[in-house]
PDB file of N, CA, C and O in Angstrom:
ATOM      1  N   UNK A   1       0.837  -1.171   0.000  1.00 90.00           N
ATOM      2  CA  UNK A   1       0.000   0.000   0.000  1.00 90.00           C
ATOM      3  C   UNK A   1       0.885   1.238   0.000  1.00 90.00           C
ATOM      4  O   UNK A   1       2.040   1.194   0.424  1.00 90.00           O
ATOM      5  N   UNK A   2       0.420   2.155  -0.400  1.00 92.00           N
ATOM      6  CA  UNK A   2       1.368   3.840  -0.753  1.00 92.00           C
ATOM      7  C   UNK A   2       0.485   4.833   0.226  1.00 92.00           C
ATOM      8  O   UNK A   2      -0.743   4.915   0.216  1.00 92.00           O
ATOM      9  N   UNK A   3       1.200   5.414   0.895  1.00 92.00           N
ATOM     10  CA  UNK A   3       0.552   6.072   2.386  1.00 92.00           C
ATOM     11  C   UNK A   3       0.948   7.562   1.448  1.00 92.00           C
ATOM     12  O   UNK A   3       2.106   7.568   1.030  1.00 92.00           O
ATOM     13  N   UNK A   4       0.279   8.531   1.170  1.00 90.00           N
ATOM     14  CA  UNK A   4       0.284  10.117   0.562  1.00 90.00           C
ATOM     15  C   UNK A   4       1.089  10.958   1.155  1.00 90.00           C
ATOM     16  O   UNK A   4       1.715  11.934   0.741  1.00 90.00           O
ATOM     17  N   UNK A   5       0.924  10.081   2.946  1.00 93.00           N
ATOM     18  CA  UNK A   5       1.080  11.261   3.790  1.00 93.00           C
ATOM     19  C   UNK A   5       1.526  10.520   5.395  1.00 93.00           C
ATOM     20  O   UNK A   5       0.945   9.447   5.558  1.00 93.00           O
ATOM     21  N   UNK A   6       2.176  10.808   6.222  1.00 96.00           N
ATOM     22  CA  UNK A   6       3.041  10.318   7.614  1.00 96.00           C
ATOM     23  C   UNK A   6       1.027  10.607   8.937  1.00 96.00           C
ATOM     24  O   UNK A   6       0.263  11.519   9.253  1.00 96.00           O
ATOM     25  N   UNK A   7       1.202   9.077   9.171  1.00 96.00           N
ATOM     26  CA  UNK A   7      -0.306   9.420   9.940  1.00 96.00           C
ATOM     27  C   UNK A   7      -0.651   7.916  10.312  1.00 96.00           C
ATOM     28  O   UNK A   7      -0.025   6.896  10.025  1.00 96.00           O
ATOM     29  N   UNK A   8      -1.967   8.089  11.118  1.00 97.00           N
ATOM     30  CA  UNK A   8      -2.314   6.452  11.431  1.00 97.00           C
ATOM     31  C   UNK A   8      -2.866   5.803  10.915  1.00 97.00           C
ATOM     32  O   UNK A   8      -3.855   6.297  10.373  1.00 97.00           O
ATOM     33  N   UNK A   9      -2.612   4.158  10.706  1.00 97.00           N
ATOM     34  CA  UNK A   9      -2.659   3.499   9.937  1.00 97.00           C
ATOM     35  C   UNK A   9      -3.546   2.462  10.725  1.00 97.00           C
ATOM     36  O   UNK A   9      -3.408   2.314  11.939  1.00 97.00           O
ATOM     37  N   UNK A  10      -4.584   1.657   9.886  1.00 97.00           N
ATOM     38  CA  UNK A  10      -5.120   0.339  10.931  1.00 97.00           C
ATOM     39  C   UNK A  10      -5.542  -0.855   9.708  1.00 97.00           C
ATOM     40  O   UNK A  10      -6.538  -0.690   9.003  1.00 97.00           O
ATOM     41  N   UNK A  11      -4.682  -2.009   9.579  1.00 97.00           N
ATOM     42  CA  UNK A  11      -5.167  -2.630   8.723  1.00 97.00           C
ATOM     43  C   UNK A  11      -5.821  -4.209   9.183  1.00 97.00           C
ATOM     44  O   UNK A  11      -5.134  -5.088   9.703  1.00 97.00           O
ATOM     45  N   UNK A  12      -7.017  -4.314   8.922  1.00 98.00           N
ATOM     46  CA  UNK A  12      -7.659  -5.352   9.867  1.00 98.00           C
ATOM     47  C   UNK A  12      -8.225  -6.395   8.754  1.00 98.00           C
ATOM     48  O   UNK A  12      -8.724  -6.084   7.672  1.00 98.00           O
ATOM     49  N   UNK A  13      -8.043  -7.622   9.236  1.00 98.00           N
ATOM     50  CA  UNK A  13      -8.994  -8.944   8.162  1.00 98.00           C
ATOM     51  C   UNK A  13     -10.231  -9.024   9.039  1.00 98.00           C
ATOM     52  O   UNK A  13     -10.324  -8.982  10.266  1.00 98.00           O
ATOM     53  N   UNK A  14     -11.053  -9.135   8.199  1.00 98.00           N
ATOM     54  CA  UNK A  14     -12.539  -9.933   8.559  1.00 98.00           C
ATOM     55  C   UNK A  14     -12.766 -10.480   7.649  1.00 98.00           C
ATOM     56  O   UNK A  14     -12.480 -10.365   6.457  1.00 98.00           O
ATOM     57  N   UNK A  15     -13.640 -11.497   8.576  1.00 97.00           N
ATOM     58  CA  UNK A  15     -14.339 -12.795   7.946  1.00 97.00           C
ATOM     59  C   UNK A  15     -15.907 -12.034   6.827  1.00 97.00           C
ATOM     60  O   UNK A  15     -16.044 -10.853   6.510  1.00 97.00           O
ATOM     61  N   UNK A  16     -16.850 -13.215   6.476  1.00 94.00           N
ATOM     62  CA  UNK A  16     -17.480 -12.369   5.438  1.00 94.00           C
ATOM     63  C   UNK A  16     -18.365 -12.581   6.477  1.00 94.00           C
ATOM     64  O   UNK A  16     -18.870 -13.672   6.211  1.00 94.00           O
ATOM     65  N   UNK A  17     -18.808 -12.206   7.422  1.00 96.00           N
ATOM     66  CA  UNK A  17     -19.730 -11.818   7.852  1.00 96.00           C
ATOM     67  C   UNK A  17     -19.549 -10.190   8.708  1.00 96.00           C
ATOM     68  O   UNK A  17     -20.306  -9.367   9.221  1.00 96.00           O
ATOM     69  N   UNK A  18     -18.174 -10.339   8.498  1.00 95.00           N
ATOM     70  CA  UNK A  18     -17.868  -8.886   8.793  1.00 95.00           C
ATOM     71  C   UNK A  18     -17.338  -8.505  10.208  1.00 95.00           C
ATOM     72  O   UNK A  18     -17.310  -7.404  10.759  1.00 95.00           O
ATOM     73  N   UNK A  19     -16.893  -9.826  10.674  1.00 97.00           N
ATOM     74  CA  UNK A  19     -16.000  -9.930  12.055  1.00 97.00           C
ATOM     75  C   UNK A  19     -14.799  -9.983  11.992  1.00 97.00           C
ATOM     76  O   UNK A  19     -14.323 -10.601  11.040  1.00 97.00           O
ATOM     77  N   UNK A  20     -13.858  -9.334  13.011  1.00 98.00           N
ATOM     78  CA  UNK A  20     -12.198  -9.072  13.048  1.00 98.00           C
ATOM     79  C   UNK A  20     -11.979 -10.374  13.183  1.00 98.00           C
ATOM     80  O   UNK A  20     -12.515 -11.172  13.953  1.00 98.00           O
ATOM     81  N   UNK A  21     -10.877 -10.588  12.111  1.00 98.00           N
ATOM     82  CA  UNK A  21     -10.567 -11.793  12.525  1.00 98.00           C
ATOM     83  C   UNK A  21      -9.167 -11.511  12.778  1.00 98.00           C
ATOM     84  O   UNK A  21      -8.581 -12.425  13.359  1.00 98.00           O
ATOM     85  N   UNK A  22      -8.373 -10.331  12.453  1.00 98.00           N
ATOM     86  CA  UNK A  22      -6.619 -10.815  12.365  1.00 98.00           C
ATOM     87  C   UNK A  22      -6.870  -8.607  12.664  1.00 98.00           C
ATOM     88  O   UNK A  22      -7.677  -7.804  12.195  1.00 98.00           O
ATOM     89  N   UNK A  23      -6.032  -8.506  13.363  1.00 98.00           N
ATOM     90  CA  UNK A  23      -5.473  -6.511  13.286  1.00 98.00           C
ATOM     91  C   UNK A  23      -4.098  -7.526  12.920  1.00 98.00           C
ATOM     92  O   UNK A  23      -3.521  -8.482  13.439  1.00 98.00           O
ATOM     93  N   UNK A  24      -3.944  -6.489  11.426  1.00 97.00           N
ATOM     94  CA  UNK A  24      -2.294  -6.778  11.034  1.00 97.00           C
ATOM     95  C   UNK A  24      -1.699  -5.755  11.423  1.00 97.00           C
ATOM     96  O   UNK A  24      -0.561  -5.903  11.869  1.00 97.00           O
ATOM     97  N   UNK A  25      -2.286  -4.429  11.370  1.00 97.00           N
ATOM     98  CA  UNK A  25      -1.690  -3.457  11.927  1.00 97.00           C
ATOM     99  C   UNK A  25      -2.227  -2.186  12.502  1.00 97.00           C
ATOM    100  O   UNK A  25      -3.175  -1.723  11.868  1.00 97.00           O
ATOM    101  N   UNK A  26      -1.690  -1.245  13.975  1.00 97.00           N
ATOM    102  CA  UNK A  26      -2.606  -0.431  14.274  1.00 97.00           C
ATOM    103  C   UNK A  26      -1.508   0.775  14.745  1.00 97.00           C
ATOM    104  O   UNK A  26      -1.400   1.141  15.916  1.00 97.00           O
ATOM    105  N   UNK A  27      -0.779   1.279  13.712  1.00 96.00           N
ATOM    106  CA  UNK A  27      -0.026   2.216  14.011  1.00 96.00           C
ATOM    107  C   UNK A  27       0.088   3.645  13.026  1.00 96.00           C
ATOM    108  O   UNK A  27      -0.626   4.053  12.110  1.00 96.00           O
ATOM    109  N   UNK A  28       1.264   4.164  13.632  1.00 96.00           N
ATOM    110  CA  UNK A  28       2.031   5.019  12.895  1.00 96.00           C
ATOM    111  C   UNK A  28       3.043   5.187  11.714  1.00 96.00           C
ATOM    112  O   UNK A  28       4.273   5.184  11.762  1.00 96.00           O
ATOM    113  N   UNK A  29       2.215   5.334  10.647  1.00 96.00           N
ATOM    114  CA  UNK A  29       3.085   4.466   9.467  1.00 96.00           C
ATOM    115  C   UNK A  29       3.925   6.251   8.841  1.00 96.00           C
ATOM    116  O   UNK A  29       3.232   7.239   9.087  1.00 96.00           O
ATOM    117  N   UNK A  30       4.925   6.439   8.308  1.00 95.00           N
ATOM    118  CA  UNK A  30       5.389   7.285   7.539  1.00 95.00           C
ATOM    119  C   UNK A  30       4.908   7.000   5.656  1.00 95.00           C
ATOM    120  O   UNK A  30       4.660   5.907   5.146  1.00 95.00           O
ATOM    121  N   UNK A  31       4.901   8.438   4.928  1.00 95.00           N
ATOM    122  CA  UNK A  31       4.301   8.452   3.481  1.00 95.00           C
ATOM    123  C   UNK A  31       5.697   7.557   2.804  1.00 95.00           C
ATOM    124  O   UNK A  31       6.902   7.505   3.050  1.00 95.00           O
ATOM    125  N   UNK A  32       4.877   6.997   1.952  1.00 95.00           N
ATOM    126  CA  UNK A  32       5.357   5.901   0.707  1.00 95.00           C
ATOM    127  C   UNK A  32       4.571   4.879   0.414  1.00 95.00           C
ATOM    128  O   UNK A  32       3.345   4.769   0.450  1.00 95.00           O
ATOM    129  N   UNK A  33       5.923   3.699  -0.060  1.00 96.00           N
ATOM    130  CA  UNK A  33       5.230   2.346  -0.196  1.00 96.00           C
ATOM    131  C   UNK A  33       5.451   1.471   1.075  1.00 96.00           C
ATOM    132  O   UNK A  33       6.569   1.585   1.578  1.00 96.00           O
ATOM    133  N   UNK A  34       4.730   0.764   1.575  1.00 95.00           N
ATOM    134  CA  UNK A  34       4.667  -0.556   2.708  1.00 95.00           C
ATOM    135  C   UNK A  34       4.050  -1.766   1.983  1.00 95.00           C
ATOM    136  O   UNK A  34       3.166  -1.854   1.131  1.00 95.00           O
ATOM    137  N   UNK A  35       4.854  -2.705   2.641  1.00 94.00           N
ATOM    138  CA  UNK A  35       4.076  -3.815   2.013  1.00 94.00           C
ATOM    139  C   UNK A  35       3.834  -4.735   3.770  1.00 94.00           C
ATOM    140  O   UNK A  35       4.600  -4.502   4.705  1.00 94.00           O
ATOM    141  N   UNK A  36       2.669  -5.720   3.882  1.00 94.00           N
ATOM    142  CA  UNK A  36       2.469  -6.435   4.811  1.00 94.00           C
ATOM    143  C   UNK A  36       2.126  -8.233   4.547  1.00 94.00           C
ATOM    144  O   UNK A  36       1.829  -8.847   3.522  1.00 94.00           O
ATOM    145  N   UNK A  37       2.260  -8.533   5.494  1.00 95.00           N
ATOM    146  CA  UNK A  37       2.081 -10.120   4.721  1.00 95.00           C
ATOM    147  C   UNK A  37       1.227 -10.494   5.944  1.00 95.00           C
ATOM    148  O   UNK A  37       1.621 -10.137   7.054  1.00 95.00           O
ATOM    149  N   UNK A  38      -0.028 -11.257   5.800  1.00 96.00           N
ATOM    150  CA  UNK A  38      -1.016 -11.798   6.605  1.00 96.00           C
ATOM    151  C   UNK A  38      -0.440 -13.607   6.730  1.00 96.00           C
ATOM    152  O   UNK A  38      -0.319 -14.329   5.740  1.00 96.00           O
ATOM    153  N   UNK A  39      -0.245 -13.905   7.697  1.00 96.00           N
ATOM    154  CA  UNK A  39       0.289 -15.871   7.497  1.00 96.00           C
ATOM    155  C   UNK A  39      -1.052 -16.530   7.797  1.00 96.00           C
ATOM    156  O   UNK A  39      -0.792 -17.445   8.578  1.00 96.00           O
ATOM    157  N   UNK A  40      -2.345 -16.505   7.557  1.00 96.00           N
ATOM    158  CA  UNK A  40      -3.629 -16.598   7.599  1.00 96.00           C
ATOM    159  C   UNK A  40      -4.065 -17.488   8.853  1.00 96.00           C
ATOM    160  O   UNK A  40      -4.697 -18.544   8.898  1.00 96.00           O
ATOM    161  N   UNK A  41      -3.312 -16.416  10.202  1.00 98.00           N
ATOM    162  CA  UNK A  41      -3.575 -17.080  11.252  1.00 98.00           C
ATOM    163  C   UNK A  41      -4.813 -16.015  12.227  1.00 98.00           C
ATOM    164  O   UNK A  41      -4.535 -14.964  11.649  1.00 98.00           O
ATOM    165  N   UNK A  42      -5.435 -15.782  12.801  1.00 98.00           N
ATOM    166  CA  UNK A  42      -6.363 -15.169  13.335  1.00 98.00           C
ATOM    167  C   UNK A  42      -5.381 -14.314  14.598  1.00 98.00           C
ATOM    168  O   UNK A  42      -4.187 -14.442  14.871  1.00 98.00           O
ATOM    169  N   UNK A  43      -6.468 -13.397  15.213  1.00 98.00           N
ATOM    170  CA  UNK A  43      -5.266 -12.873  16.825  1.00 98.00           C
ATOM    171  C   UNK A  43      -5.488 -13.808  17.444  1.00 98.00           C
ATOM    172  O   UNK A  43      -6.000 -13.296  18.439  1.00 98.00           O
ATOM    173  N   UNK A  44      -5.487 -14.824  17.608  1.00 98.00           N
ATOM    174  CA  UNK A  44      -5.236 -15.709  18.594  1.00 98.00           C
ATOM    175  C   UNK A  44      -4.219 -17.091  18.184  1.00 98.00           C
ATOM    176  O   UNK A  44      -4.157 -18.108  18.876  1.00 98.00           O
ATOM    177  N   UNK A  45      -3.586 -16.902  17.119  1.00 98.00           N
ATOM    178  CA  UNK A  45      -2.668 -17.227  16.247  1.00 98.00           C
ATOM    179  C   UNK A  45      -2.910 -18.401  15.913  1.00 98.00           C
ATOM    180  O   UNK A  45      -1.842 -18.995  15.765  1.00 98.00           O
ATOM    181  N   UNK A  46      -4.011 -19.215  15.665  1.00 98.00           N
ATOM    182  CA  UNK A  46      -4.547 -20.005  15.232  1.00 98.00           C
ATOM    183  C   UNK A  46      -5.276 -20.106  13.761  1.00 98.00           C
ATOM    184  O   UNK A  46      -6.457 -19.783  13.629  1.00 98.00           O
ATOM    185  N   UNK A  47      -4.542 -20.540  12.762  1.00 97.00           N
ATOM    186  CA  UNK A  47      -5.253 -20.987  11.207  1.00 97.00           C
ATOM    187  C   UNK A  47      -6.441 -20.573  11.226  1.00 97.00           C
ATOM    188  O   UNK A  47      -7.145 -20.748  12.221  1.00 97.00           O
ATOM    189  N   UNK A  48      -6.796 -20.072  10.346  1.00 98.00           N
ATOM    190  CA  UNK A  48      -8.278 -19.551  10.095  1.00 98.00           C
ATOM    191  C   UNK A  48      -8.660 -20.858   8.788  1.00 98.00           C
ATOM    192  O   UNK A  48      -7.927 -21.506   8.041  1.00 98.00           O
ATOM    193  N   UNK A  49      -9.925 -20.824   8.960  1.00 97.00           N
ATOM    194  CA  UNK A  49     -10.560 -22.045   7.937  1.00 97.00           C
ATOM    195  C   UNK A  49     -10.611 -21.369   6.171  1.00 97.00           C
ATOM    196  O   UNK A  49     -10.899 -20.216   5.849  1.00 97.00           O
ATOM    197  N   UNK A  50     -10.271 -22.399   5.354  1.00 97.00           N
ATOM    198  CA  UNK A  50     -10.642 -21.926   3.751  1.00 97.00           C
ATOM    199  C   UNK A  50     -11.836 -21.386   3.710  1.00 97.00           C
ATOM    200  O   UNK A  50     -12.910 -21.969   3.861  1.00 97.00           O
ATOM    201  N   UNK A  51     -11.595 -19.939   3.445  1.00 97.00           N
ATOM    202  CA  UNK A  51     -12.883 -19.254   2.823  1.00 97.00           C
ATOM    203  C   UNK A  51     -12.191 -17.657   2.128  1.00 97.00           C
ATOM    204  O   UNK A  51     -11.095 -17.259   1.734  1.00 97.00           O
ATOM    205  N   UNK A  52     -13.154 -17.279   2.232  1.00 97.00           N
ATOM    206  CA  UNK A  52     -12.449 -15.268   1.610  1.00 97.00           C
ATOM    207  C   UNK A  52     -12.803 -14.492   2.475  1.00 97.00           C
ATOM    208  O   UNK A  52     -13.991 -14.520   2.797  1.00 97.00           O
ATOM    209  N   UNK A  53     -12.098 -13.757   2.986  1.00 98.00           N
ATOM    210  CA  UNK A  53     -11.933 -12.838   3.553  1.00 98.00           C
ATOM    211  C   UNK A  53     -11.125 -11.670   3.084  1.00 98.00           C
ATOM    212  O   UNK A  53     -10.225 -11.724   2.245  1.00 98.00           O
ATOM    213  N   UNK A  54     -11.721 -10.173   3.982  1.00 98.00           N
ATOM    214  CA  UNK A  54     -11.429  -9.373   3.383  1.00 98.00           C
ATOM    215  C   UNK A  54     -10.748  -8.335   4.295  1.00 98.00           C
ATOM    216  O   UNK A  54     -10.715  -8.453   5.520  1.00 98.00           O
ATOM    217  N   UNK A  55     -10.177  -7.251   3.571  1.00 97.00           N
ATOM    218  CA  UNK A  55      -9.085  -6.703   4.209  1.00 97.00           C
ATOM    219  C   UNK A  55      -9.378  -5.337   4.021  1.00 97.00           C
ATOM    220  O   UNK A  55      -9.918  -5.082   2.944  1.00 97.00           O
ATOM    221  N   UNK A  56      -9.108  -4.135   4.989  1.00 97.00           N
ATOM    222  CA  UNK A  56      -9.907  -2.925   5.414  1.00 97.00           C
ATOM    223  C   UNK A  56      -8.205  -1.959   5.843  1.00 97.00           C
ATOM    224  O   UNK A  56      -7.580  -1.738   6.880  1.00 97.00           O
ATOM    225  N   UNK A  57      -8.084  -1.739   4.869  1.00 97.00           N
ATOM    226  CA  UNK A  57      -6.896  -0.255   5.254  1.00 97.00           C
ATOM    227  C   UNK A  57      -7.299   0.930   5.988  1.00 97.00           C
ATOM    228  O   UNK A  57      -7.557   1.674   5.041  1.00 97.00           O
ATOM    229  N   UNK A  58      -7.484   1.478   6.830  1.00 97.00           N
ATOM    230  CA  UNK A  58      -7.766   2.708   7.258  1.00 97.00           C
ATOM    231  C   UNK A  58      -6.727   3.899   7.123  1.00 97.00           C
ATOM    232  O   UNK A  58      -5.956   4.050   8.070  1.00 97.00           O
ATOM    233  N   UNK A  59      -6.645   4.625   6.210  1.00 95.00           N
ATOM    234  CA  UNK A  59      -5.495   6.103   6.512  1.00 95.00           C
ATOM    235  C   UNK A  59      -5.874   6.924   6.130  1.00 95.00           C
ATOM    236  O   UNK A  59      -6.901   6.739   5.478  1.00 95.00           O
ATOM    237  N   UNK A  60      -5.392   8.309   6.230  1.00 87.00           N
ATOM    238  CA  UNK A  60      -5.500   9.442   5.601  1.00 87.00           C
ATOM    239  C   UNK A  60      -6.884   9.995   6.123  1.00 87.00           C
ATOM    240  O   UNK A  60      -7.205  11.151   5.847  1.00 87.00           O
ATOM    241  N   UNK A  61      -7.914   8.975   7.065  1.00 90.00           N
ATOM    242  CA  UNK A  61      -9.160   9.779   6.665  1.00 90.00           C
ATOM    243  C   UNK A  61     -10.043   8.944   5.781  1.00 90.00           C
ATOM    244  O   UNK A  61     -11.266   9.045   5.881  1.00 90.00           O
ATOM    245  N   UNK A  62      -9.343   7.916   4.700  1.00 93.00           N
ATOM    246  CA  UNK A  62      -9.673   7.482   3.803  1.00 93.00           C
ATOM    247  C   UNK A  62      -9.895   6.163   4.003  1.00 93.00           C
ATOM    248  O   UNK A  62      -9.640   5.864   5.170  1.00 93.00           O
ATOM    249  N   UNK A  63     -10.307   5.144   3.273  1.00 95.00           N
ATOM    250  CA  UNK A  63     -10.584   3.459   3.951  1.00 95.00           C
ATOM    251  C   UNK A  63     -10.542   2.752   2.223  1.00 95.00           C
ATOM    252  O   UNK A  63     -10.966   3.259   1.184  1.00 95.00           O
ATOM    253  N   UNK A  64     -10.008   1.706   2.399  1.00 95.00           N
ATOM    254  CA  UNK A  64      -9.627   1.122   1.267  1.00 95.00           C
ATOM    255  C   UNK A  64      -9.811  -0.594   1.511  1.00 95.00           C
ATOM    256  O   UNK A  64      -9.241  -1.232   2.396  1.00 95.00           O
ATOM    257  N   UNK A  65     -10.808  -1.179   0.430  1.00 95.00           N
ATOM    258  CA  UNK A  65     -10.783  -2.742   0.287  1.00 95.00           C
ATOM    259  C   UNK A  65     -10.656  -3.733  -0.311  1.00 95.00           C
ATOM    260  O   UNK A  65     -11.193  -3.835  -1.414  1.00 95.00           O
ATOM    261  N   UNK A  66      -9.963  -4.694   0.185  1.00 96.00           N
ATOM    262  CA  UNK A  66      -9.413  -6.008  -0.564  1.00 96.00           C
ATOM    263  C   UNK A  66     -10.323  -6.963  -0.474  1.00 96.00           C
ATOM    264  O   UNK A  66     -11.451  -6.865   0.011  1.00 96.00           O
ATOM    265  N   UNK A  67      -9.624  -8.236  -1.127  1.00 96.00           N
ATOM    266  CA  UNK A  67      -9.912  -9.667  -0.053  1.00 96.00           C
ATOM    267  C   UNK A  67      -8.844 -10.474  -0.842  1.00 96.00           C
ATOM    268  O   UNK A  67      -8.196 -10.327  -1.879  1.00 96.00           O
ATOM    269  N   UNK A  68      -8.978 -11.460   0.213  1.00 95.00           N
ATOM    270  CA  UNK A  68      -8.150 -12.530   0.275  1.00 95.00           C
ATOM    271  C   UNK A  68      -8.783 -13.657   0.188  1.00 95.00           C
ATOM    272  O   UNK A  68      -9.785 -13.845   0.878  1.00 95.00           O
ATOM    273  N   UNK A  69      -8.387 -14.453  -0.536  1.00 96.00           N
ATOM    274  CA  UNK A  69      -9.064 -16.334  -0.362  1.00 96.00           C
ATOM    275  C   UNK A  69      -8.071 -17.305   0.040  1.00 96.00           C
ATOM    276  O   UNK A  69      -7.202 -17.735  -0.717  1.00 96.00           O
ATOM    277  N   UNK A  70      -8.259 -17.732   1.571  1.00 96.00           N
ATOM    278  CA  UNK A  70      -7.504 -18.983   1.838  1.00 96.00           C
ATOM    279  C   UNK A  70      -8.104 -20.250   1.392  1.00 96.00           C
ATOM    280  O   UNK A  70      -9.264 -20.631   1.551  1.00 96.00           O
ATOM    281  N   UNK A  71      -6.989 -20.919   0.728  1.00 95.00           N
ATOM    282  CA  UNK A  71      -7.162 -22.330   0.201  1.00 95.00           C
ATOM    283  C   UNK A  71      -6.361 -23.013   1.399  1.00 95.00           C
ATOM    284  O   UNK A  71      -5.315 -22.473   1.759  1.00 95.00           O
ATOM    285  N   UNK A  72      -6.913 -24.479   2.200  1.00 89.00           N
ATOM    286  CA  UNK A  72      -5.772 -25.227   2.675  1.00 89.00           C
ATOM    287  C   UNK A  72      -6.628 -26.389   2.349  1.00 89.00           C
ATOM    288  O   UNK A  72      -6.215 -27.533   2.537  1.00 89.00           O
TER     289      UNK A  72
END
């Protein structure tokens, strides 16, 4: 992801019903590029089951969305 601008950052997975499943991150990021890697374990660091889930950037003010599909 490319941050515009130095500010807080919160990037969270949920499941599709729209529950936290993983905070990858809840900080203070500086402007550029970042990259993050999810190991598709939940906060309680336990494997999450094959399905899609999706991913919620918060910065700038602004909110941005993905998803992801675990296969195991």
């Amino acid at each position: 992801y490319v941050l515009p601008a130095d500010g807080p950052v919160s990037l969270i997975i949920c499941d599709a019903q729209g529950r936290q499943v993983r905070a990858l991150l809840s900080d203070r990021e500086g402007s550029g590029s970042h990259g993050i890697t999810w190991d598709g374990r939940d906060d309680r660091g336990e494997s999450v089951p094959s399905g899609v889930y999706f991913c919620r950037l918060r910065a700038g003010g602004q909110e941005k969305a993905g998803r992801a599909v675990i296969v195991r």
